[in-house]
JSON list of C-alpha atoms in Angstrom, two decimals:
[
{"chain": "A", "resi": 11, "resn": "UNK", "atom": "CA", "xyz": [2.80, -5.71, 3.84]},
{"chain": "A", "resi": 12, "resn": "UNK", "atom": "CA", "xyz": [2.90, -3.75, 0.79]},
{"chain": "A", "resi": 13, "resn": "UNK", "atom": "CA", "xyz": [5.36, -5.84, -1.58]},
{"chain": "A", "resi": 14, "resn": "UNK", "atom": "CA", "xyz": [6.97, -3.70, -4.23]},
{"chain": "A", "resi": 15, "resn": "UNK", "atom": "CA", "xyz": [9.33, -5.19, -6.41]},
{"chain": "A", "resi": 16, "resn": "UNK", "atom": "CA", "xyz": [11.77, -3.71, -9.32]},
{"chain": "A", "resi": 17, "resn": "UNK", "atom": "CA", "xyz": [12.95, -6.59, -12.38]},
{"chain": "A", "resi": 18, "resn": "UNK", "atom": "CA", "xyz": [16.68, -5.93, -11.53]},
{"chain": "A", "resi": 19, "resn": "UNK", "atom": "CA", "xyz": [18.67, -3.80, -9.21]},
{"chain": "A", "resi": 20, "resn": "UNK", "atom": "CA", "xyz": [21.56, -2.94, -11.43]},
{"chain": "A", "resi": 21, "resn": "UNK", "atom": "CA", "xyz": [21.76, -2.17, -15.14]},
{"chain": "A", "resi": 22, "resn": "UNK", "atom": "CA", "xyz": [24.36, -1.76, -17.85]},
{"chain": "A", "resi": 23, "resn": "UNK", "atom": "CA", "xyz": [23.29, -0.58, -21.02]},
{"chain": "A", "resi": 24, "resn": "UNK", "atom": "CA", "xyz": [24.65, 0.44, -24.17]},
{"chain": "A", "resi": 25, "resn": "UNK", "atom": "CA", "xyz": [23.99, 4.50, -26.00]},
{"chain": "A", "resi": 26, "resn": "UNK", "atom": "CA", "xyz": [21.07, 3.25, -28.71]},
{"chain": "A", "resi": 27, "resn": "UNK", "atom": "CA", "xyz": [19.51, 0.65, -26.90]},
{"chain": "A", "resi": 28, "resn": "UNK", "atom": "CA", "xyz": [16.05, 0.09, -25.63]},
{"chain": "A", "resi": 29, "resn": "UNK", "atom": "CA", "xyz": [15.68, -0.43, -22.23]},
{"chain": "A", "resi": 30, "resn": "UNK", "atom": "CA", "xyz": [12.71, -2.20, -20.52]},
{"chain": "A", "resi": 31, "resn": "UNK", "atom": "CA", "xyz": [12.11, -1.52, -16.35]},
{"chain": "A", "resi": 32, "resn": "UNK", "atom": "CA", "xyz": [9.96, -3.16, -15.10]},
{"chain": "A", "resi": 33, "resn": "UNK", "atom": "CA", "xyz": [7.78, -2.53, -11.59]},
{"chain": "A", "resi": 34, "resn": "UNK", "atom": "CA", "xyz": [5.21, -5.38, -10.26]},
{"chain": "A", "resi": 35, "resn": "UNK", "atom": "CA", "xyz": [3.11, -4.46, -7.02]},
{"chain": "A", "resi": 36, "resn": "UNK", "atom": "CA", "xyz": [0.91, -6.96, -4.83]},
{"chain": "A", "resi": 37, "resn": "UNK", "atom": "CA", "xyz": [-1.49, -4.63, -3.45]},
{"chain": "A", "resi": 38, "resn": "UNK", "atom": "CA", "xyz": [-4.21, -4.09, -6.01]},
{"chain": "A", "resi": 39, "resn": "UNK", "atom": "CA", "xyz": [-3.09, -0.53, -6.05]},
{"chain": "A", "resi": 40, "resn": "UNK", "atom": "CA", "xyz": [-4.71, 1.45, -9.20]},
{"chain": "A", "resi": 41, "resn": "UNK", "atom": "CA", "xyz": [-1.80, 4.21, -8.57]},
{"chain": "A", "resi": 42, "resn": "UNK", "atom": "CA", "xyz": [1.51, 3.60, -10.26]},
{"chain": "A", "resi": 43, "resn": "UNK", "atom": "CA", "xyz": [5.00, 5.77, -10.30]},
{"chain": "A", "resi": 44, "resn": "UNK", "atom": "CA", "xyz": [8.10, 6.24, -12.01]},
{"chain": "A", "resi": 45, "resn": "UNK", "atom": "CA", "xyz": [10.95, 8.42, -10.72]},
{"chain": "A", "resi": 46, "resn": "UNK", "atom": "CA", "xyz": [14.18, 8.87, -11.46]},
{"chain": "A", "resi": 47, "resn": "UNK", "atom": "CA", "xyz": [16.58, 9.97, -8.15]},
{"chain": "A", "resi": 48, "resn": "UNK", "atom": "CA", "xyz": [20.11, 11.64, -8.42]},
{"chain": "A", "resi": 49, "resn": "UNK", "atom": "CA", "xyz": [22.24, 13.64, -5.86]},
{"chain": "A", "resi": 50, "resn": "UNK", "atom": "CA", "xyz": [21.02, 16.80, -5.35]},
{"chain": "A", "resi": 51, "resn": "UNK", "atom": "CA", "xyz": [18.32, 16.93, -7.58]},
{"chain": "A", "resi": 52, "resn": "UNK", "atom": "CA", "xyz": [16.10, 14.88, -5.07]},
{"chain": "A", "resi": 53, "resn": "UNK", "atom": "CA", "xyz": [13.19, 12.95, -7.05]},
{"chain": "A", "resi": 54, "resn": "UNK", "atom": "CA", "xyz": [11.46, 13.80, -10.16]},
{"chain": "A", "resi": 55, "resn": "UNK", "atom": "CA", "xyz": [8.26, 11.88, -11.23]},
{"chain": "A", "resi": 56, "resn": "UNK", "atom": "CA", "xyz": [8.68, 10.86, -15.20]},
{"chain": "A", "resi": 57, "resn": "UNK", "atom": "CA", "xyz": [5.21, 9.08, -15.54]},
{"chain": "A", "resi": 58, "resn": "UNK", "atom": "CA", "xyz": [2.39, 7.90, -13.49]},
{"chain": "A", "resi": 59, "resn": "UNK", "atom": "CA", "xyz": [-0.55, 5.70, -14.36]},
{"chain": "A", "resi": 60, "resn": "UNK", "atom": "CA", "xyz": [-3.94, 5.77, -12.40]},
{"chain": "A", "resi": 61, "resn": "UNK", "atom": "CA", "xyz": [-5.38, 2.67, -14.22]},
{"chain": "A", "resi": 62, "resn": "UNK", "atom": "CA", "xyz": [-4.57, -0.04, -16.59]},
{"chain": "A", "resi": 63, "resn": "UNK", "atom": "CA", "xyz": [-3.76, 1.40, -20.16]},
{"chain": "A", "resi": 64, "resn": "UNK", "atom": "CA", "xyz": [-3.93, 5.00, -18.49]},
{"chain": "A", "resi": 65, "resn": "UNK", "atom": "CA", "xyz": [-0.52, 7.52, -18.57]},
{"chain": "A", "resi": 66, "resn": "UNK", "atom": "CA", "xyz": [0.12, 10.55, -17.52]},
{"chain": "A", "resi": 67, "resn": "UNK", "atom": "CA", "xyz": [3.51, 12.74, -18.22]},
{"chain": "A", "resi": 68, "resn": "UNK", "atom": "CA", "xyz": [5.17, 13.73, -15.14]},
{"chain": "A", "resi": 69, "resn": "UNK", "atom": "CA", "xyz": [7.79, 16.69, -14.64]},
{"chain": "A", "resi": 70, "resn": "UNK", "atom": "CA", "xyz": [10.29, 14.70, -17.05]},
{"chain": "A", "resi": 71, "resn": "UNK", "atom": "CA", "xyz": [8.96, 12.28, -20.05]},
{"chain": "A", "resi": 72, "resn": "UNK", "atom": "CA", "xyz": [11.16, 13.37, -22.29]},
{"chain": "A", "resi": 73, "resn": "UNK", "atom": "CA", "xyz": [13.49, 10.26, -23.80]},
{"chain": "A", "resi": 74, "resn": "UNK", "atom": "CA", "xyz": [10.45, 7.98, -21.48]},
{"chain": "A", "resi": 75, "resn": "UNK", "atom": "CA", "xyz": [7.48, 5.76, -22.47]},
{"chain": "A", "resi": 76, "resn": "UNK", "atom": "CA", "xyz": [5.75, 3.59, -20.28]},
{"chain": "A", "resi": 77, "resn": "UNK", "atom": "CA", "xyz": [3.26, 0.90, -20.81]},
{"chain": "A", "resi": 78, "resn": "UNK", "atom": "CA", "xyz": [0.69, -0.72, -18.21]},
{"chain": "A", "resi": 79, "resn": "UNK", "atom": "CA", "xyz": [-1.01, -4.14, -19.89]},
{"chain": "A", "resi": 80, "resn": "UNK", "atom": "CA", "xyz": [-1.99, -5.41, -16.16]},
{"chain": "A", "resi": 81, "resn": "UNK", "atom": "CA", "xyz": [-3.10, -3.52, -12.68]},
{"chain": "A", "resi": 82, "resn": "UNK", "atom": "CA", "xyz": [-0.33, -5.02, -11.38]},
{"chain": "A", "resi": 83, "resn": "UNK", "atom": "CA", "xyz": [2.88, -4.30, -13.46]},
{"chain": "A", "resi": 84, "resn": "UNK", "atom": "CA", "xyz": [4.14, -0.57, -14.41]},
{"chain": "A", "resi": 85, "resn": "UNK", "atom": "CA", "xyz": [6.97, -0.74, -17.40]},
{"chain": "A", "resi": 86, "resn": "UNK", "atom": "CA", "xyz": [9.42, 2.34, -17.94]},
{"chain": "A", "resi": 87, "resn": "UNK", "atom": "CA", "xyz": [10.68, 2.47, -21.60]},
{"chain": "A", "resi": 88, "resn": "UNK", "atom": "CA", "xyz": [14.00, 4.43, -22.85]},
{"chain": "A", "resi": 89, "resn": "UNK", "atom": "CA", "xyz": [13.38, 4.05, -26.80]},
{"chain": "A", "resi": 90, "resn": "UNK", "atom": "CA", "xyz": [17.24, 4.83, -26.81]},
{"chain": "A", "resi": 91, "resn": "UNK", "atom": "CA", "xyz": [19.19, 4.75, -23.89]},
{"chain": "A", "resi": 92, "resn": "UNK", "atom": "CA", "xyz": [21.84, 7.97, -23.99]},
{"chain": "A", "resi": 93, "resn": "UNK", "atom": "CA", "xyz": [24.43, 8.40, -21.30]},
{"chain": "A", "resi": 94, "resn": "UNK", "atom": "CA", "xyz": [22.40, 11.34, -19.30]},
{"chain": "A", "resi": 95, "resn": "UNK", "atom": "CA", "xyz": [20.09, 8.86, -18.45]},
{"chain": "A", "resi": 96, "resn": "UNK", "atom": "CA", "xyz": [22.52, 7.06, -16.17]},
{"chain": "A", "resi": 97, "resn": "UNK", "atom": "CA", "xyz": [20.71, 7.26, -12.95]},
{"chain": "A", "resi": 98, "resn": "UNK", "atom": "CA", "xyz": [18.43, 5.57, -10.27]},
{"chain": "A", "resi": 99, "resn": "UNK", "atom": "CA", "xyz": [15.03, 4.34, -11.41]},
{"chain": "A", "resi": 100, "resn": "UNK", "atom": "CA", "xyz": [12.44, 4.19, -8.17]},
{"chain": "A", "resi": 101, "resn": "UNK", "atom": "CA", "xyz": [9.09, 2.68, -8.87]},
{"chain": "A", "resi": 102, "resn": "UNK", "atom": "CA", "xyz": [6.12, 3.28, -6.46]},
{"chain": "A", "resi": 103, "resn": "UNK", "atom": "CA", "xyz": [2.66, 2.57, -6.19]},
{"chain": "A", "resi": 104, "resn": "UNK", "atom": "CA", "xyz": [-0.12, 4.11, -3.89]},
{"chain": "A", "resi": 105, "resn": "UNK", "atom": "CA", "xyz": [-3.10, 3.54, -2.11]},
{"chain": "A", "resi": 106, "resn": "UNK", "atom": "CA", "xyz": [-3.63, 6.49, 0.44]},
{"chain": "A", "resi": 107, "resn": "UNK", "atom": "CA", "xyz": [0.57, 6.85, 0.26]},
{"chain": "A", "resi": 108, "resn": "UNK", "atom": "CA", "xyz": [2.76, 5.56, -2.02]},
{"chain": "A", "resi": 109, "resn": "UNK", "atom": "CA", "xyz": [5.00, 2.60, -1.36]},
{"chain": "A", "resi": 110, "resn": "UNK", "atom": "CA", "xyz": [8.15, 2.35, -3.30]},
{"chain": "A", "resi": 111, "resn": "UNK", "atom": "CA", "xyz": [10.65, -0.30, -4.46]},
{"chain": "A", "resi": 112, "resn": "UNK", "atom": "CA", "xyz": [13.83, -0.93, -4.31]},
{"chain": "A", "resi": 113, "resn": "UNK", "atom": "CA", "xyz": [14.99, 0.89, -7.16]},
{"chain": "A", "resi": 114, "resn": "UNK", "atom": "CA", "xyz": [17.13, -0.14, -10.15]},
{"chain": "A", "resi": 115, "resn": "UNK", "atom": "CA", "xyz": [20.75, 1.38, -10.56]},
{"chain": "A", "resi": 116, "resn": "UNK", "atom": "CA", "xyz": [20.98, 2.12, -14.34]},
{"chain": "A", "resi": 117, "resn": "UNK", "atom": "CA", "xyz": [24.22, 3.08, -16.47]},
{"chain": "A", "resi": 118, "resn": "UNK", "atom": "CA", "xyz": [24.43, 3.60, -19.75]},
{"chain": "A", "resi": 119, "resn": "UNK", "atom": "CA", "xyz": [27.94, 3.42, -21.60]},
{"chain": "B", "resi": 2, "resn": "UNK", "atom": "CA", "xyz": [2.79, 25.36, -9.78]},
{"chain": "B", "resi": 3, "resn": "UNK", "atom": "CA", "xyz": [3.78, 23.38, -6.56]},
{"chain": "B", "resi": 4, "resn": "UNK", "atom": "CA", "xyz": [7.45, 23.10, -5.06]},
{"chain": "B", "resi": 5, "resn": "UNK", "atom": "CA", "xyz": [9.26, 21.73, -2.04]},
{"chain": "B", "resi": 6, "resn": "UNK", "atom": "CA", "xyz": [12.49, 23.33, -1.17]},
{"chain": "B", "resi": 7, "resn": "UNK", "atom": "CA", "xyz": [15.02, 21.81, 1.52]},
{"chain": "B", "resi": 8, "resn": "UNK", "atom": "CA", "xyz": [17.48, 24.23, 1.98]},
{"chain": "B", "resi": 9, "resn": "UNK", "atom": "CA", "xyz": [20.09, 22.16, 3.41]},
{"chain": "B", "resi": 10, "resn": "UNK", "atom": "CA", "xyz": [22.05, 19.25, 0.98]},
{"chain": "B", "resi": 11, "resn": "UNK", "atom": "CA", "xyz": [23.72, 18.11, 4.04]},
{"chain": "B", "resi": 12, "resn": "UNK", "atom": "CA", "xyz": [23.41, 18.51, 7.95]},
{"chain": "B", "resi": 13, "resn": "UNK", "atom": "CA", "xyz": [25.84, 17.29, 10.49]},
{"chain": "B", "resi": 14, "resn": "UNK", "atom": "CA", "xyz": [24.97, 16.89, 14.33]},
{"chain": "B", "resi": 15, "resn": "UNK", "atom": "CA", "xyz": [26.28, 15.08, 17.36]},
{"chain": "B", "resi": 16, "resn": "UNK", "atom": "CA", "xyz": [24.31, 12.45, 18.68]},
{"chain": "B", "resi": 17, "resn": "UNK", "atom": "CA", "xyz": [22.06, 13.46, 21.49]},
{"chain": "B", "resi": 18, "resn": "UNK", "atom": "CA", "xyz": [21.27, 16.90, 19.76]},
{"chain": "B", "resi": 19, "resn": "UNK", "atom": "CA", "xyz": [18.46, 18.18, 18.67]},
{"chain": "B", "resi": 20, "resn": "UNK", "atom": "CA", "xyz": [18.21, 18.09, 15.06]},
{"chain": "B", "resi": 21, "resn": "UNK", "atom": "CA", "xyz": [15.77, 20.24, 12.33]},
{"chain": "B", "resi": 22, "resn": "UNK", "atom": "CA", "xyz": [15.08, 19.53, 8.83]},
{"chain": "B", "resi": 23, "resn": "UNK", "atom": "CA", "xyz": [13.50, 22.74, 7.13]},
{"chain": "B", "resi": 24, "resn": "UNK", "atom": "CA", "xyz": [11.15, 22.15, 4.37]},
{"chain": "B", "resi": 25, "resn": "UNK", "atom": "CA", "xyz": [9.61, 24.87, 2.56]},
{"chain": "B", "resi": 26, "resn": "UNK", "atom": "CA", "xyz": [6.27, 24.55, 0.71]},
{"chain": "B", "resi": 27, "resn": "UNK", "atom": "CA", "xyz": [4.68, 26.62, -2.26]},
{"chain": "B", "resi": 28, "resn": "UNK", "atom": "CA", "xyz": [0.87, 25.65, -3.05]},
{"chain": "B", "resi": 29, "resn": "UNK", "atom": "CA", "xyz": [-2.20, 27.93, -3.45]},
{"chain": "B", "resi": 30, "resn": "UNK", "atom": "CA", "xyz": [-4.54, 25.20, -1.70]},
{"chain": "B", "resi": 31, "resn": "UNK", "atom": "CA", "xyz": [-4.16, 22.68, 0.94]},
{"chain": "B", "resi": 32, "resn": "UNK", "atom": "CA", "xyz": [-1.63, 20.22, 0.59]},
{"chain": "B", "resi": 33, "resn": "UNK", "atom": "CA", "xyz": [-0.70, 17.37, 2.10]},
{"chain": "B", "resi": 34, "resn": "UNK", "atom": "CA", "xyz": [2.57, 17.09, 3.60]},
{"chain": "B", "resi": 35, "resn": "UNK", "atom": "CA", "xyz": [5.03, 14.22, 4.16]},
{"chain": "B", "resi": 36, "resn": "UNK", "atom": "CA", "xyz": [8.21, 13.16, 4.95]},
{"chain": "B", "resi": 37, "resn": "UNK", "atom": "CA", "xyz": [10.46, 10.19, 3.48]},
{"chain": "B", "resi": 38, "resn": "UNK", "atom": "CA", "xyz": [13.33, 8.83, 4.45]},
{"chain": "B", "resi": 39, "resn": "UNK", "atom": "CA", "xyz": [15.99, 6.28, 2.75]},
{"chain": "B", "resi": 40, "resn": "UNK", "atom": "CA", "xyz": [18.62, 4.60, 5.11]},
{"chain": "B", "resi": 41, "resn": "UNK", "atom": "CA", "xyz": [21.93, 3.38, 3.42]},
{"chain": "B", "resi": 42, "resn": "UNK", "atom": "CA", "xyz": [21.19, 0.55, 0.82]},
{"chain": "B", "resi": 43, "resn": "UNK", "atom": "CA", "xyz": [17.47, 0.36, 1.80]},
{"chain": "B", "resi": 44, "resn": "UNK", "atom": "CA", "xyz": [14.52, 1.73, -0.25]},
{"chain": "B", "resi": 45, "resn": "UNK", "atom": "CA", "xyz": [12.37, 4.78, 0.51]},
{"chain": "B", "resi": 46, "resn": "UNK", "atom": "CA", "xyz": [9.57, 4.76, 3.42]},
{"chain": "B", "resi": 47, "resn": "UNK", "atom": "CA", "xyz": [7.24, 7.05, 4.46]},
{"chain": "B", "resi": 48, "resn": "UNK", "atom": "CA", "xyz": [8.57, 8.41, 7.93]},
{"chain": "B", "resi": 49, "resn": "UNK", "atom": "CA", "xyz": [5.24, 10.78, 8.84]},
{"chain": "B", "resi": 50, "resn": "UNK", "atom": "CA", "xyz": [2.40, 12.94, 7.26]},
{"chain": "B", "resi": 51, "resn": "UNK", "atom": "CA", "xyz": [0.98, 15.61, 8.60]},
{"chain": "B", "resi": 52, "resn": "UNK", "atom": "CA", "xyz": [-2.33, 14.51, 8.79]},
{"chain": "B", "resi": 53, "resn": "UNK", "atom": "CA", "xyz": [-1.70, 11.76, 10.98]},
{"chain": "B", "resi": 54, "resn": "UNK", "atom": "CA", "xyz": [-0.17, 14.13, 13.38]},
{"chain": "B", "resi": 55, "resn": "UNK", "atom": "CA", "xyz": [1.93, 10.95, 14.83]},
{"chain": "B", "resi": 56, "resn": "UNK", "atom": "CA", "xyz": [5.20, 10.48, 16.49]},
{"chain": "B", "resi": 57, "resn": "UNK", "atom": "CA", "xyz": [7.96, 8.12, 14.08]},
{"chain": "B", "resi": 58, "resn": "UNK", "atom": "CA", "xyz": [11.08, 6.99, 15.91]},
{"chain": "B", "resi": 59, "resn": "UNK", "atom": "CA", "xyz": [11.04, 10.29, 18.10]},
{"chain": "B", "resi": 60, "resn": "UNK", "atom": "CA", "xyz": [9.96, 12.50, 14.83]},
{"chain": "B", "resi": 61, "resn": "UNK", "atom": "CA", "xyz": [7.45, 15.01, 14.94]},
{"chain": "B", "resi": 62, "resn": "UNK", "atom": "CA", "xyz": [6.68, 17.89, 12.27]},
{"chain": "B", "resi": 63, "resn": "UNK", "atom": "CA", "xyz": [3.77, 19.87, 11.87]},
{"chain": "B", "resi": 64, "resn": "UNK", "atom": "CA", "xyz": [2.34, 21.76, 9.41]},
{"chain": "B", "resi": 65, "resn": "UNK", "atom": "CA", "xyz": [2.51, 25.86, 9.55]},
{"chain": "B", "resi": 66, "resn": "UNK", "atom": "CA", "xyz": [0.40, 27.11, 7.05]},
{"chain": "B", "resi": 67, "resn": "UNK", "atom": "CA", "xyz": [1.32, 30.62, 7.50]},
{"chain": "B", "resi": 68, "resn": "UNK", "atom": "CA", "xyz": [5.17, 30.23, 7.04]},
{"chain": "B", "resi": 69, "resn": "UNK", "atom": "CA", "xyz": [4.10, 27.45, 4.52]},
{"chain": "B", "resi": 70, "resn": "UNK", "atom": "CA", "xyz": [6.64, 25.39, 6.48]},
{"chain": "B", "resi": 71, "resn": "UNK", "atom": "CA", "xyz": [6.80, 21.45, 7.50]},
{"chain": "B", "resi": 72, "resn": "UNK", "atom": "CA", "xyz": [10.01, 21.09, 9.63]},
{"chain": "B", "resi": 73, "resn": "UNK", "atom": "CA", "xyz": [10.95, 17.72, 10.60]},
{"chain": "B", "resi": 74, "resn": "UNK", "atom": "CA", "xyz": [12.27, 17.50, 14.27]},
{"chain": "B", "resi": 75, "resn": "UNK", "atom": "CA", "xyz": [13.88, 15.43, 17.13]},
{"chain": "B", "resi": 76, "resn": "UNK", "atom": "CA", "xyz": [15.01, 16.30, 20.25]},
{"chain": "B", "resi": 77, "resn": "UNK", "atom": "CA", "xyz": [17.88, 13.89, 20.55]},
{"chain": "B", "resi": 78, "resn": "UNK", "atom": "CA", "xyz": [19.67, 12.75, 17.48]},
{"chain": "B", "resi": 79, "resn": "UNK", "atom": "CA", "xyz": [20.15, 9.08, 17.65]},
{"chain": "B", "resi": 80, "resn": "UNK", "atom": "CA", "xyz": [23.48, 7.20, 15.25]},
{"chain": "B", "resi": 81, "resn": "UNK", "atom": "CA", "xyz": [21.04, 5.37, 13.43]},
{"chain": "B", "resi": 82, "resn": "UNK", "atom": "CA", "xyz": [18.72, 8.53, 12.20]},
{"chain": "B", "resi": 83, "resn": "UNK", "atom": "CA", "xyz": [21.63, 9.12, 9.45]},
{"chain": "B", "resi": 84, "resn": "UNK", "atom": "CA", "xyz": [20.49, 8.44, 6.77]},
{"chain": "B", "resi": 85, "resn": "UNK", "atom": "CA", "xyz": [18.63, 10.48, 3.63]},
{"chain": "B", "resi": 86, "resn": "UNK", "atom": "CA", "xyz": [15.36, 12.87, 4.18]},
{"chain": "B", "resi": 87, "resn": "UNK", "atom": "CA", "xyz": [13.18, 13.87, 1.49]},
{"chain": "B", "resi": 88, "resn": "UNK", "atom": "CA", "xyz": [10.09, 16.58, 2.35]},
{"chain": "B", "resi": 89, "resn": "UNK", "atom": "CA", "xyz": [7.41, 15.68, -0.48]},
{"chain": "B", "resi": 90, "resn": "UNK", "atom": "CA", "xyz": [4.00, 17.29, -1.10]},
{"chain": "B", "resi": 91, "resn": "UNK", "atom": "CA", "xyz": [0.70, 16.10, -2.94]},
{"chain": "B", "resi": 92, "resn": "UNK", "atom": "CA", "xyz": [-2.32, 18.80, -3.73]},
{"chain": "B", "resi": 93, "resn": "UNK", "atom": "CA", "xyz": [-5.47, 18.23, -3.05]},
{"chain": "B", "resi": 94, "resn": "UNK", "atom": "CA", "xyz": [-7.27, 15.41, -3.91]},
{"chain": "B", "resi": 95, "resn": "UNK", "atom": "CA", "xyz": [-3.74, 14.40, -5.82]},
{"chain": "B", "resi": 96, "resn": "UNK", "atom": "CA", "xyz": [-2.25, 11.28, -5.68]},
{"chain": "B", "resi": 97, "resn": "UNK", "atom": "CA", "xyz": [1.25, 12.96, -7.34]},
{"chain": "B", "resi": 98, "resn": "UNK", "atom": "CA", "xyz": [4.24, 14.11, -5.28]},
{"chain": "B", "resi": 99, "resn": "UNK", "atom": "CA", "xyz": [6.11, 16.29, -5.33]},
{"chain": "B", "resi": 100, "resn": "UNK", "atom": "CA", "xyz": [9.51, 15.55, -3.42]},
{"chain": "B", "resi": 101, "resn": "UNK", "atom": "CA", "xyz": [11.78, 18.13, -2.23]},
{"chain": "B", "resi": 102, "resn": "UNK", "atom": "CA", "xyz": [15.70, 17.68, -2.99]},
{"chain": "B", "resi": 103, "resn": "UNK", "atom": "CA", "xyz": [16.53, 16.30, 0.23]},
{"chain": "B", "resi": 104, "resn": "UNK", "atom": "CA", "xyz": [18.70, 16.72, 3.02]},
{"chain": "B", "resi": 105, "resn": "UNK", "atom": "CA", "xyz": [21.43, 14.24, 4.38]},
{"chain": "B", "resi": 106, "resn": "UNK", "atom": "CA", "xyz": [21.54, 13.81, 7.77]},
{"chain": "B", "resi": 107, "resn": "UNK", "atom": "CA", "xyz": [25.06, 12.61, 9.81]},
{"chain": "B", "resi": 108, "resn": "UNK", "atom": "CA", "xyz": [24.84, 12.17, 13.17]},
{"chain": "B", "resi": 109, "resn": "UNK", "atom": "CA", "xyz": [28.19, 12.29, 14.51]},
{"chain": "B", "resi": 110, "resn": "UNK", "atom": "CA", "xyz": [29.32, 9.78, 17.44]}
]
């Protein structure tokens, strides 16, 4: 089974600070996601990564960086967290579909 | 540009119904198609794709290229099928998604 797993599942942060989320999959999986989730705006992808040291921007980078040192591990950066990025982080990766983890419940104060 | 639209935030029906989640599609070339789901306090899972053309816990949908449509259906609503849908596309040869908004579904008792 496809393990996907998320460094923490709730967050509190601070305006200013930098913020480090971090995704690790098992699978080998070149593919690598980060979304962001909240009611009634459904999913929207912020970055993706199809290799190590590749990035590409999704729908919504803005505020975002990510880094990927290892196949295995997929880190979403806020430079400096602000309050409108209070949301759910969901990190996936994919094969032929993408599996996703648990997700990490983020507020910033 | 490629979008999903579920027209419905929310939809309520009694158990044993038959319930329909409309998903809308806009892409010039063949997508993919593919529903999600996300159950209270678990993380997201695929439920189908279209190109499988399989049956999930009594869900079918299928793919009508001419309405551009991908309806998710059951014929009997089950207490346990609550829970949150998302209708997500990926273009050809694309390993990105594009998720629709999603719909809620309650089954009611």
């Amino acid at each position: 089974d496809v393990k996907v797993t998320q460094s923490s599942r709730y967050l509190v942060k601070r305006t200013g600070e930098k913020v480090f989320l971090e995704c690790v999959q098992d699978m080998d999986h070149e593919n690598m996601f980060w979304y962001r989730q909240d009611p009634g705006l459904g999913l929207r992808l912020i970055y993706f990564s199809y290799d190590v040291k590749m990035k590409e921007k999704g729908d919504i980078p803005e505020g975002y960086s990510v880094s990927r040192e290892k196949k295995e591990r997929f880190s979403l950066i806020l430079e400096s967290a602000s309050t409108n990025q209070t949301s759910m982080y969901l990190c996936a990766s994919s094969y032929d579909r993408q599996y996703f983890g648990p997700g990490t419940r983020l507020t910033v104060t | 540009a490629q979008r999903v639209t579920q027209p419905e935030k929310l939809l309520s029906v009694f158990k044993g119904a038959p319930v329909e989640l409309k998903c809308n599609y806009s892409y010039s070339g063949s997508p993919e198609l593919f529903w999600y789901v996300q159950y209270s306090r678990q993380r997201l899972q695929l439920l189908l794709r279209h190109i499988s053309r399989e049956s999930i816990k009594g869900f079918t949908a299928d793919l009508n290229k001419g309405e551009t449509s991908f309806h998710l259906k059951k014929p009997f609503a089950q207490e346990e099928d609550s829970a949150m849908y998302y209708c997500a596309l990926a273009g050809a040869g694309s390993y990105q998604l594009t998720f629709g908004k999603g719909t809620k579904l309650s089954v009611i008792p």
